[in-house]
Amino acid sequence: AEMTVKKFLAGFFGTNCYLAVNDETKEAVIIDPASLPENLTECVEKEGIQIRAVLLTHAHFDHIMGIDAVLERYGRLPVYVHEEDVRMLEDAAMNLSGGCGMDYTFPDGEAVKDGQVLPLAGCEFEVIHTPGHTPGGVCYYVESEGVLFSGDTLFEQSVGRTDFPGGSMSELVRAIEEKLFILPESVHVYPGHMGTTTIGEEK
């Protein structure tokens, strides 16, 4: 495989922030920067990694609050978010940061759509829209590597919460069954919280 996935715990809730690194080119993307952890920046410097983009699985505050720190450090990068979560990214009440007294918003998200393929860092990240946890929740699938970044849609032996505004358990379960469980069972699943799993184990 050309891609190495490095996991860093970020932010107040120990969100999994991932660095997906192309081993040959040392280009990478950051997925769900809840914060910019020091061990991530150290790894980037030590290995000479070039960050190319930020990918958001959804716009809840515990996945987005490090965006500004990332851009300040690594320059003006595109920040991708599903079109249905763009408003949440721009609204502290919707992204739940307001309720924690932190009021975090980010105005420059680039909207992506279901089925869109983002060619980044020499790999292709396919956007799979999996609403239910949030209306614009997505997973990013790198078919060539057998890797899925599932955000808060699919966890190890669990699924995302659906009791937040815009959540729907029926939508979430349908998305998982119809869009994720059709992927090869060997696909490695990297979720937004807790441990790594595979599609086969979760089926």
Short mmCIF file of N, CA, C and O in Angstrom, two decimals, residues 111-198:
data_model
loop_
_atom_site.label_atom_id
_atom_site.label_comp_id
_atom_site.label_asym_id
_atom_site.label_seq_id
_atom_site.Cartn_x
_atom_site.Cartn_y
_atom_site.Cartn_z
N ALA A 111 -17.73 22.84 -0.67
CA ALA A 111 -18.79 21.82 -0.65
C ALA A 111 -18.46 20.65 -1.57
O ALA A 111 -18.03 20.85 -2.72
N VAL A 112 -18.66 19.44 -1.08
CA VAL A 112 -18.53 18.23 -1.90
C VAL A 112 -19.88 17.52 -1.95
O VAL A 112 -20.75 17.74 -1.11
N LYS A 113 -20.01 16.65 -2.95
CA LYS A 113 -21.26 15.92 -3.17
C LYS A 113 -21.01 14.41 -3.11
O LYS A 113 -19.89 13.96 -3.32
N ASP A 114 -22.09 13.69 -2.88
CA ASP A 114 -22.03 12.23 -2.88
C ASP A 114 -21.44 11.73 -4.20
O ASP A 114 -21.82 12.18 -5.27
N GLY A 115 -20.49 10.81 -4.11
CA GLY A 115 -19.91 10.22 -5.31
C GLY A 115 -18.75 11.00 -5.90
O GLY A 115 -18.05 10.50 -6.79
N GLN A 116 -18.54 12.20 -5.41
CA GLN A 116 -17.42 13.00 -5.91
C GLN A 116 -16.09 12.34 -5.52
O GLN A 116 -15.97 11.77 -4.43
N VAL A 117 -15.12 12.41 -6.42
CA VAL A 117 -13.80 11.86 -6.12
C VAL A 117 -12.80 13.00 -6.03
O VAL A 117 -12.68 13.81 -6.95
N LEU A 118 -12.13 13.08 -4.90
CA LEU A 118 -11.14 14.14 -4.67
C LEU A 118 -9.75 13.56 -4.88
O LEU A 118 -9.31 12.71 -4.10
N PRO A 119 -9.05 13.98 -5.95
CA PRO A 119 -7.68 13.49 -6.14
C PRO A 119 -6.73 14.33 -5.29
O PRO A 119 -6.47 15.49 -5.58
N LEU A 120 -6.26 13.74 -4.20
CA LEU A 120 -5.43 14.47 -3.24
C LEU A 120 -4.24 13.61 -2.83
O LEU A 120 -4.39 12.42 -2.55
N ALA A 121 -3.09 14.24 -2.77
CA ALA A 121 -1.87 13.57 -2.30
C ALA A 121 -1.61 12.27 -3.07
O ALA A 121 -1.10 11.31 -2.50
N GLY A 122 -1.96 12.26 -4.35
CA GLY A 122 -1.69 11.09 -5.17
C GLY A 122 -2.63 9.93 -4.93
O GLY A 122 -2.40 8.82 -5.41
N CYS A 123 -3.71 10.16 -4.18
CA CYS A 123 -4.72 9.12 -3.94
C CYS A 123 -6.09 9.69 -4.30
O CYS A 123 -6.24 10.89 -4.44
N GLU A 124 -7.06 8.80 -4.44
CA GLU A 124 -8.41 9.25 -4.77
C GLU A 124 -9.33 8.99 -3.58
O GLU A 124 -9.50 7.85 -3.15
N PHE A 125 -9.90 10.07 -3.05
CA PHE A 125 -10.81 9.99 -1.92
C PHE A 125 -12.23 10.13 -2.44
O PHE A 125 -12.62 11.20 -2.90
N GLU A 126 -13.00 9.05 -2.36
CA GLU A 126 -14.39 9.11 -2.83
C GLU A 126 -15.31 9.51 -1.69
O GLU A 126 -15.22 8.98 -0.58
N VAL A 127 -16.17 10.49 -1.96
CA VAL A 127 -17.12 10.97 -0.97
C VAL A 127 -18.35 10.07 -0.98
O VAL A 127 -19.01 9.92 -2.01
N ILE A 128 -18.63 9.45 0.16
CA ILE A 128 -19.85 8.64 0.30
C ILE A 128 -20.74 9.34 1.32
O ILE A 128 -20.40 9.43 2.50
N HIS A 129 -21.87 9.87 0.85
CA HIS A 129 -22.77 10.61 1.74
C HIS A 129 -23.52 9.63 2.63
O HIS A 129 -24.24 8.76 2.15
N THR A 130 -23.31 9.75 3.95
CA THR A 130 -23.96 8.85 4.91
C THR A 130 -24.67 9.69 5.96
O THR A 130 -24.22 9.79 7.11
N PRO A 131 -25.80 10.31 5.59
CA PRO A 131 -26.50 11.16 6.55
C PRO A 131 -27.08 10.33 7.70
O PRO A 131 -27.25 9.12 7.57
N GLY A 132 -27.38 11.02 8.80
CA GLY A 132 -27.97 10.33 9.94
C GLY A 132 -27.41 10.87 11.24
O GLY A 132 -28.14 11.23 12.16
N HIS A 133 -26.07 10.93 11.33
CA HIS A 133 -25.44 11.59 12.48
C HIS A 133 -25.58 13.10 12.31
O HIS A 133 -25.97 13.80 13.23
N THR A 134 -25.25 13.58 11.13
CA THR A 134 -25.60 14.94 10.69
C THR A 134 -26.14 14.81 9.26
O THR A 134 -25.89 13.81 8.59
N PRO A 135 -26.86 15.85 8.78
CA PRO A 135 -27.41 15.77 7.42
C PRO A 135 -26.34 15.61 6.35
O PRO A 135 -26.57 14.98 5.32
N GLY A 136 -25.16 16.19 6.58
CA GLY A 136 -24.09 16.14 5.59
C GLY A 136 -22.95 15.23 5.99
O GLY A 136 -21.82 15.42 5.53
N GLY A 137 -23.23 14.26 6.82
CA GLY A 137 -22.18 13.32 7.20
C GLY A 137 -21.69 12.54 6.00
O GLY A 137 -22.48 12.12 5.15
N VAL A 138 -20.38 12.37 5.90
CA VAL A 138 -19.81 11.57 4.81
C VAL A 138 -18.75 10.63 5.34
O VAL A 138 -18.20 10.82 6.43
N CYS A 139 -18.47 9.61 4.54
CA CYS A 139 -17.27 8.79 4.71
C CYS A 139 -16.39 9.04 3.50
O CYS A 139 -16.89 9.34 2.41
N TYR A 140 -15.09 8.91 3.69
CA TYR A 140 -14.14 9.04 2.57
C TYR A 140 -13.52 7.68 2.32
O TYR A 140 -12.92 7.09 3.22
N TYR A 141 -13.69 7.19 1.09
CA TYR A 141 -13.24 5.85 0.73
C TYR A 141 -12.07 5.94 -0.23
O TYR A 141 -12.17 6.59 -1.28
N VAL A 142 -10.96 5.32 0.14
CA VAL A 142 -9.80 5.24 -0.75
C VAL A 142 -9.71 3.78 -1.22
O VAL A 142 -9.14 2.92 -0.55
N GLU A 143 -10.31 3.55 -2.37
CA GLU A 143 -10.48 2.17 -2.84
C GLU A 143 -9.15 1.47 -3.04
O GLU A 143 -8.97 0.30 -2.67
N SER A 144 -8.18 2.17 -3.62
CA SER A 144 -6.89 1.55 -3.92
C SER A 144 -6.18 1.06 -2.66
O SER A 144 -5.37 0.13 -2.72
N GLU A 145 -6.50 1.67 -1.54
CA GLU A 145 -5.84 1.31 -0.28
C GLU A 145 -6.71 0.44 0.61
O GLU A 145 -6.26 -0.02 1.66
N GLY A 146 -7.98 0.27 0.25
CA GLY A 146 -8.90 -0.48 1.11
C GLY A 146 -9.11 0.21 2.44
O GLY A 146 -9.12 -0.42 3.50
N VAL A 147 -9.30 1.54 2.38
CA VAL A 147 -9.40 2.35 3.60
C VAL A 147 -10.66 3.20 3.55
O VAL A 147 -10.98 3.81 2.53
N LEU A 148 -11.39 3.25 4.67
CA LEU A 148 -12.57 4.10 4.80
C LEU A 148 -12.45 4.95 6.06
O LEU A 148 -12.24 4.41 7.15
N PHE A 149 -12.56 6.26 5.90
CA PHE A 149 -12.64 7.16 7.05
C PHE A 149 -14.12 7.41 7.31
O PHE A 149 -14.79 8.05 6.50
N SER A 150 -14.63 6.89 8.43
CA SER A 150 -16.09 6.81 8.61
C SER A 150 -16.65 7.90 9.51
O SER A 150 -17.87 7.94 9.73
N GLY A 151 -15.80 8.79 10.04
CA GLY A 151 -16.32 9.85 10.89
C GLY A 151 -17.15 9.29 12.04
O GLY A 151 -16.76 8.30 12.66
N ASP A 152 -18.31 9.90 12.30
CA ASP A 152 -19.18 9.42 13.38
C ASP A 152 -20.36 8.64 12.82
O ASP A 152 -21.42 8.54 13.45
N THR A 153 -20.20 8.07 11.61
CA THR A 153 -21.25 7.24 11.02
C THR A 153 -21.15 5.82 11.57
O THR A 153 -22.10 5.28 12.13
N LEU A 154 -19.98 5.21 11.41
CA LEU A 154 -19.78 3.81 11.81
C LEU A 154 -18.60 3.73 12.77
O LEU A 154 -17.52 4.23 12.47
N PHE A 155 -18.84 3.11 13.93
CA PHE A 155 -17.79 2.89 14.92
C PHE A 155 -17.52 1.40 15.06
O PHE A 155 -18.24 0.57 14.50
N GLU A 156 -16.52 1.09 15.88
CA GLU A 156 -16.27 -0.30 16.22
C GLU A 156 -17.45 -0.81 17.04
O GLU A 156 -17.68 -0.34 18.15
N GLN A 157 -18.21 -1.74 16.47
CA GLN A 157 -19.38 -2.35 17.12
C GLN A 157 -20.43 -1.33 17.55
O GLN A 157 -21.14 -1.53 18.54
N SER A 158 -20.54 -0.25 16.80
CA SER A 158 -21.51 0.77 17.16
C SER A 158 -21.75 1.68 15.97
O SER A 158 -21.04 1.61 14.96
N VAL A 159 -22.75 2.55 16.11
CA VAL A 159 -23.01 3.57 15.08
C VAL A 159 -23.10 4.92 15.76
O VAL A 159 -23.16 5.01 16.99
N GLY A 160 -23.12 5.97 14.95
CA GLY A 160 -23.14 7.32 15.50
C GLY A 160 -24.44 7.65 16.21
O GLY A 160 -25.48 7.05 15.96
N ARG A 161 -24.34 8.63 17.10
CA ARG A 161 -25.54 9.15 17.78
C ARG A 161 -26.42 9.85 16.77
O ARG A 161 -25.94 10.48 15.84
N THR A 162 -27.72 9.80 17.00
CA THR A 162 -28.64 10.47 16.07
C THR A 162 -29.59 11.40 16.83
O THR A 162 -30.61 11.83 16.29
N ASP A 163 -29.24 11.75 18.07
CA ASP A 163 -30.14 12.58 18.88
C ASP A 163 -29.77 14.06 18.81
O ASP A 163 -30.33 14.89 19.52
N PHE A 164 -28.83 14.42 17.94
CA PHE A 164 -28.52 15.84 17.72
C PHE A 164 -29.47 16.39 16.65
O PHE A 164 -30.03 15.61 15.87
N PRO A 165 -29.61 17.71 16.58
CA PRO A 165 -30.47 18.29 15.54
C PRO A 165 -30.05 17.81 14.14
O PRO A 165 -28.86 17.79 13.83
N GLY A 166 -31.03 17.39 13.34
CA GLY A 166 -30.72 16.92 11.99
C GLY A 166 -30.35 15.46 11.93
O GLY A 166 -30.08 14.92 10.86
N GLY A 167 -30.34 14.79 13.09
CA GLY A 167 -29.99 13.38 13.11
C GLY A 167 -31.17 12.49 12.80
O GLY A 167 -32.32 12.88 12.98
N SER A 168 -30.89 11.28 12.31
CA SER A 168 -31.95 10.32 12.01
C SER A 168 -31.38 8.91 12.03
O SER A 168 -30.53 8.56 11.22
N MET A 169 -31.86 8.09 12.98
CA MET A 169 -31.36 6.72 13.08
C MET A 169 -31.72 5.90 11.84
O MET A 169 -30.90 5.14 11.34
N SER A 170 -32.93 6.10 11.30
CA SER A 170 -33.32 5.31 10.13
C SER A 170 -32.45 5.66 8.93
O SER A 170 -32.02 4.77 8.18
N GLU A 171 -32.16 6.95 8.76
CA GLU A 171 -31.28 7.35 7.65
C GLU A 171 -29.88 6.78 7.85
O GLU A 171 -29.25 6.32 6.89
N LEU A 172 -29.39 6.84 9.09
CA LEU A 172 -28.03 6.37 9.37
C LEU A 172 -27.89 4.89 9.06
O LEU A 172 -26.96 4.46 8.37
N VAL A 173 -28.83 4.10 9.57
CA VAL A 173 -28.77 2.65 9.37
C VAL A 173 -28.89 2.31 7.89
O VAL A 173 -28.17 1.46 7.38
N ARG A 174 -29.78 3.03 7.19
CA ARG A 174 -29.94 2.77 5.75
C ARG A 174 -28.63 3.09 5.00
O ARG A 174 -28.19 2.32 4.15
N ALA A 175 -28.01 4.21 5.35
CA ALA A 175 -26.75 4.59 4.68
C ALA A 175 -25.67 3.54 4.93
O ALA A 175 -24.93 3.17 4.00
N ILE A 176 -25.58 3.08 6.17
CA ILE A 176 -24.55 2.07 6.49
C ILE A 176 -24.81 0.79 5.71
O ILE A 176 -23.90 0.21 5.11
N GLU A 177 -26.07 0.34 5.70
CA GLU A 177 -26.38 -0.93 5.03
C GLU A 177 -26.23 -0.82 3.52
O GLU A 177 -25.69 -1.72 2.87
N GLU A 178 -26.70 0.31 2.95
CA GLU A 178 -26.74 0.40 1.48
C GLU A 178 -25.44 0.91 0.87
O GLU A 178 -25.14 0.61 -0.28
N LYS A 179 -24.67 1.70 1.64
CA LYS A 179 -23.49 2.34 1.04
C LYS A 179 -22.16 1.82 1.60
O LYS A 179 -21.15 1.85 0.89
N LEU A 180 -22.16 1.39 2.86
CA LEU A 180 -20.89 0.93 3.45
C LEU A 180 -20.77 -0.59 3.43
O LEU A 180 -19.69 -1.12 3.15
N PHE A 181 -21.87 -1.30 3.70
CA PHE A 181 -21.77 -2.75 3.77
C PHE A 181 -21.65 -3.41 2.40
O PHE A 181 -21.49 -4.62 2.29
N ILE A 182 -21.71 -2.60 1.32
CA ILE A 182 -21.45 -3.15 -0.01
C ILE A 182 -19.96 -3.09 -0.35
O ILE A 182 -19.53 -3.63 -1.35
N LEU A 183 -19.17 -2.44 0.50
CA LEU A 183 -17.72 -2.37 0.26
C LEU A 183 -17.08 -3.70 0.63
O LEU A 183 -17.66 -4.49 1.38
N PRO A 184 -15.88 -3.98 0.11
CA PRO A 184 -15.23 -5.25 0.46
C PRO A 184 -15.06 -5.41 1.97
O PRO A 184 -14.79 -4.43 2.68
N GLU A 185 -15.23 -6.63 2.45
CA GLU A 185 -15.18 -6.88 3.90
C GLU A 185 -13.81 -6.57 4.49
O GLU A 185 -13.68 -6.32 5.68
N SER A 186 -12.78 -6.58 3.64
CA SER A 186 -11.42 -6.36 4.14
C SER A 186 -11.11 -4.87 4.36
O SER A 186 -10.04 -4.54 4.89
N VAL A 187 -12.02 -3.99 3.96
CA VAL A 187 -11.74 -2.55 4.07
C VAL A 187 -11.54 -2.15 5.54
O VAL A 187 -12.34 -2.48 6.41
N HIS A 188 -10.45 -1.44 5.79
CA HIS A 188 -10.15 -0.93 7.13
C HIS A 188 -10.95 0.33 7.38
O HIS A 188 -10.94 1.25 6.57
N VAL A 189 -11.64 0.37 8.52
CA VAL A 189 -12.50 1.50 8.88
C VAL A 189 -11.84 2.31 9.99
O VAL A 189 -11.53 1.77 11.06
N TYR A 190 -11.63 3.60 9.70
CA TYR A 190 -11.02 4.52 10.66
C TYR A 190 -12.08 5.51 11.12
O TYR A 190 -12.37 6.48 10.41
N PRO A 191 -12.68 5.29 12.30
CA PRO A 191 -13.80 6.13 12.74
C PRO A 191 -13.36 7.39 13.50
O PRO A 191 -12.18 7.56 13.82
N GLY A 192 -14.35 8.24 13.78
CA GLY A 192 -14.09 9.52 14.45
C GLY A 192 -13.76 9.39 15.93
O GLY A 192 -13.19 10.31 16.52
N HIS A 193 -14.12 8.26 16.53
CA HIS A 193 -13.83 8.03 17.94
C HIS A 193 -13.55 6.54 18.13
O HIS A 193 -13.99 5.71 17.34
N MET A 194 -12.80 6.22 19.14
CA MET A 194 -12.50 4.84 19.53
C MET A 194 -11.68 4.11 18.46
O MET A 194 -11.01 4.72 17.66
N GLY A 195 -11.78 2.76 18.49
CA GLY A 195 -10.82 1.96 17.73
C GLY A 195 -11.15 1.73 16.27
O GLY A 195 -12.26 1.98 15.80
N THR A 196 -10.15 1.22 15.55
CA THR A 196 -10.25 0.88 14.14
C THR A 196 -10.96 -0.46 14.00
O THR A 196 -10.89 -1.30 14.90
N THR A 197 -11.65 -0.66 12.87
CA THR A 197 -12.34 -1.93 12.64
C THR A 197 -12.31 -2.23 11.14
O THR A 197 -11.54 -1.61 10.40
N THR A 198 -13.10 -3.21 10.71
CA THR A 198 -13.22 -3.50 9.28
C THR A 198 -14.69 -3.58 8.91
O THR A 198 -15.55 -3.79 9.78
#
